[in-house]
Amino acid sequence: MTERKPSRPKPRKPDAPLGAGTLNPAELDAQAEKVYALHKRGNSAIAIGRALGLSKDVVERRIARARKNLSTASADDLRADRESSLTDMIREAHKNLAAAETVAERNACVRTIADLNMKVAKLLGLEMPAKVTLEMEKALEFLQLQPDPVWGD
């Protein structure tokens, strides 16, 4: 018996959709809403992709599609939604911290709370740029090296 060569894929028809093309617009919208709900809960695009079996690019496209479908919502509304979901996660992390039994669990909760608080600060525009922080640290270091004019240290 001779082995057959694998057949070449047939060329795509000119009117065939690109990509998978298996979802109709209603199904795409439903998937976009599901992805966007997970995104609003603070999940990363990679985590959402792993959970739903999608690539990061597809997840980002679904999020963009959901945002287009929410055209009546302004950026302030989206920001308020994100802040609300982050606040809920912070509240849950504090409950987990109170229930933590080991040092490792407490440390993980504290890290989570700190990360979430940084996300809220960034969302609200309260996060200082790293360059400003570095300049402040340099100024403080300079002041500490100068002798104290009152005590003469």
Short mmCIF file of C-alpha atoms in Angstrom, two decimals:
data_model
loop_
_atom_site.label_atom_id
_atom_site.label_comp_id
_atom_site.label_asym_id
_atom_site.label_seq_id
_atom_site.Cartn_x
_atom_site.Cartn_y
_atom_site.Cartn_z
CA MET A 1 0.00 0.00 0.00
CA THR A 2 1.38 3.35 -0.91
CA GLU A 3 0.91 6.28 1.38
CA ARG A 4 -1.16 9.08 0.01
CA LYS A 5 0.04 12.64 0.13
CA PRO A 6 -2.12 14.86 2.26
CA SER A 7 -4.50 16.78 0.07
CA ARG A 8 -3.98 20.49 -0.31
CA PRO A 9 -6.63 22.72 1.19
CA LYS A 10 -9.09 23.98 -1.35
CA PRO A 11 -8.81 27.66 -2.16
CA ARG A 12 -11.26 29.94 -0.42
CA LYS A 13 -14.25 31.04 -2.43
CA PRO A 14 -14.26 34.79 -3.13
CA ASP A 15 -17.56 35.33 -1.27
CA ALA A 16 -16.66 33.17 1.76
CA PRO A 17 -16.15 35.04 5.05
CA LEU A 18 -12.63 35.46 6.36
CA GLY A 19 -11.66 33.71 9.58
CA ALA A 20 -13.93 31.26 11.29
CA GLY A 21 -17.11 32.85 10.01
CA THR A 22 -19.20 30.54 12.17
CA LEU A 23 -20.98 33.16 14.30
CA ASN A 24 -23.77 35.33 13.00
CA PRO A 25 -24.03 38.96 14.19
CA ALA A 26 -26.47 38.12 17.00
CA GLU A 27 -24.15 35.41 18.30
CA LEU A 28 -21.18 37.78 18.05
CA ASP A 29 -23.09 40.38 20.07
CA ALA A 30 -23.99 37.79 22.72
CA GLN A 31 -20.37 36.66 22.96
CA ALA A 32 -19.24 40.30 23.08
CA GLU A 33 -21.58 40.97 26.02
CA LYS A 34 -20.25 37.91 27.86
CA VAL A 35 -16.63 38.95 27.25
CA TYR A 36 -17.38 42.54 28.25
CA ALA A 37 -19.04 41.41 31.49
CA LEU A 38 -15.88 39.47 32.39
CA HIS A 39 -13.76 42.46 31.38
CA LYS A 40 -15.80 44.77 33.63
CA ARG A 41 -15.12 42.43 36.55
CA GLY A 42 -11.43 43.14 36.11
CA ASN A 43 -10.32 40.04 34.21
CA SER A 44 -7.48 40.48 31.75
CA ALA A 45 -7.92 39.75 28.06
CA ILE A 46 -5.64 36.73 28.36
CA ALA A 47 -7.61 35.33 31.32
CA ILE A 48 -10.90 35.83 29.48
CA GLY A 49 -9.45 34.15 26.41
CA ARG A 50 -8.32 31.14 28.42
CA ALA A 51 -11.72 30.83 30.08
CA LEU A 52 -13.66 31.05 26.81
CA GLY A 53 -11.17 29.44 24.45
CA LEU A 54 -10.48 32.64 22.51
CA SER A 55 -7.27 34.38 21.52
CA LYS A 56 -6.31 37.71 23.11
CA ASP A 57 -6.98 39.49 19.81
CA VAL A 58 -10.47 38.02 19.55
CA VAL A 59 -11.21 39.04 23.15
CA GLU A 60 -10.10 42.60 22.43
CA ARG A 61 -12.28 42.69 19.30
CA ARG A 62 -15.28 41.44 21.29
CA ILE A 63 -14.70 44.13 23.92
CA ALA A 64 -14.55 46.77 21.18
CA ARG A 65 -17.76 45.37 19.66
CA ALA A 66 -19.52 45.52 23.03
CA ARG A 67 -18.40 49.12 23.51
CA LYS A 68 -19.78 50.02 20.07
CA ASN A 69 -23.08 48.42 21.04
CA LEU A 70 -23.09 50.59 24.18
CA SER A 71 -22.87 53.78 22.13
CA THR A 72 -25.36 55.52 24.45
CA ALA A 73 -23.02 55.07 27.40
CA SER A 74 -20.48 57.81 27.77
CA ALA A 75 -16.87 57.41 28.85
CA ASP A 76 -17.88 58.66 32.30
CA ASP A 77 -20.46 55.88 32.58
CA LEU A 78 -17.87 53.28 31.58
CA ARG A 79 -15.40 54.75 34.08
CA ALA A 80 -18.05 54.66 36.81
CA ASP A 81 -18.83 51.01 35.97
CA ARG A 82 -15.15 50.11 36.20
CA GLU A 83 -14.73 51.99 39.46
CA SER A 84 -17.78 50.24 40.91
CA SER A 85 -16.50 46.79 39.94
CA LEU A 86 -13.03 47.57 41.35
CA THR A 87 -14.61 48.79 44.58
CA ASP A 88 -16.58 45.54 44.84
CA MET A 89 -13.38 43.55 44.34
CA ILE A 90 -11.58 45.60 47.01
CA ARG A 91 -14.44 44.98 49.43
CA GLU A 92 -14.26 41.23 48.71
CA ALA A 93 -10.46 41.26 49.16
CA HIS A 94 -10.90 42.89 52.59
CA LYS A 95 -13.33 40.11 53.56
CA ASN A 96 -10.76 37.55 52.40
CA LEU A 97 -8.08 39.34 54.43
CA ALA A 98 -10.22 39.15 57.57
CA ALA A 99 -10.77 35.42 56.99
CA ALA A 100 -7.13 34.66 56.10
CA GLU A 101 -5.55 32.07 58.36
CA THR A 102 -1.93 32.04 57.26
CA VAL A 103 0.65 34.73 56.67
CA ALA A 104 0.85 33.75 53.00
CA GLU A 105 -2.91 34.22 52.59
CA ARG A 106 -2.75 37.61 54.35
CA ASN A 107 0.15 38.72 52.16
CA ALA A 108 -1.69 37.68 49.01
CA CYS A 109 -4.78 39.62 50.11
CA VAL A 110 -2.72 42.72 50.92
CA ARG A 111 -1.03 42.54 47.50
CA THR A 112 -4.41 42.18 45.82
CA ILE A 113 -5.83 45.15 47.71
CA ALA A 114 -2.79 47.27 46.86
CA ASP A 115 -3.01 46.32 43.17
CA LEU A 116 -6.72 47.09 43.04
CA ASN A 117 -6.22 50.43 44.78
CA MET A 118 -3.55 51.32 42.20
CA LYS A 119 -5.99 50.45 39.42
CA VAL A 120 -8.61 52.73 40.98
CA ALA A 121 -6.04 55.53 41.34
CA LYS A 122 -5.01 55.13 37.70
CA LEU A 123 -8.64 55.11 36.60
CA LEU A 124 -9.35 58.32 38.50
CA GLY A 125 -6.16 59.99 37.26
CA LEU A 126 -4.58 60.07 40.72
CA GLU A 127 -1.53 58.02 39.86
CA MET A 128 1.66 60.05 39.72
CA PRO A 129 3.94 59.38 36.78
CA ALA A 130 7.13 57.49 37.64
CA LYS A 131 9.28 60.42 36.49
CA VAL A 132 7.64 62.77 39.02
CA THR A 133 8.10 60.18 41.76
CA LEU A 134 11.77 59.78 40.85
CA GLU A 135 12.31 63.56 40.88
CA MET A 136 10.68 63.78 44.33
CA GLU A 137 12.91 60.99 45.65
CA LYS A 138 16.01 62.76 44.30
CA ALA A 139 14.94 66.04 45.92
CA LEU A 140 14.33 64.31 49.24
CA GLU A 141 17.70 62.59 49.05
CA PHE A 142 19.36 65.96 48.31
CA LEU A 143 17.63 67.58 51.28
CA GLN A 144 18.73 64.78 53.58
CA LEU A 145 22.38 65.28 52.54
CA GLN A 146 22.31 69.00 53.37
CA PRO A 147 23.28 70.01 56.93
CA ASP A 148 20.37 71.11 59.11
CA PRO A 149 20.50 74.91 59.41
CA VAL A 150 19.02 74.87 62.92
CA TRP A 151 20.96 72.03 64.52
CA GLY A 152 24.04 72.18 62.35
CA ASP A 153 24.07 68.45 61.65
#
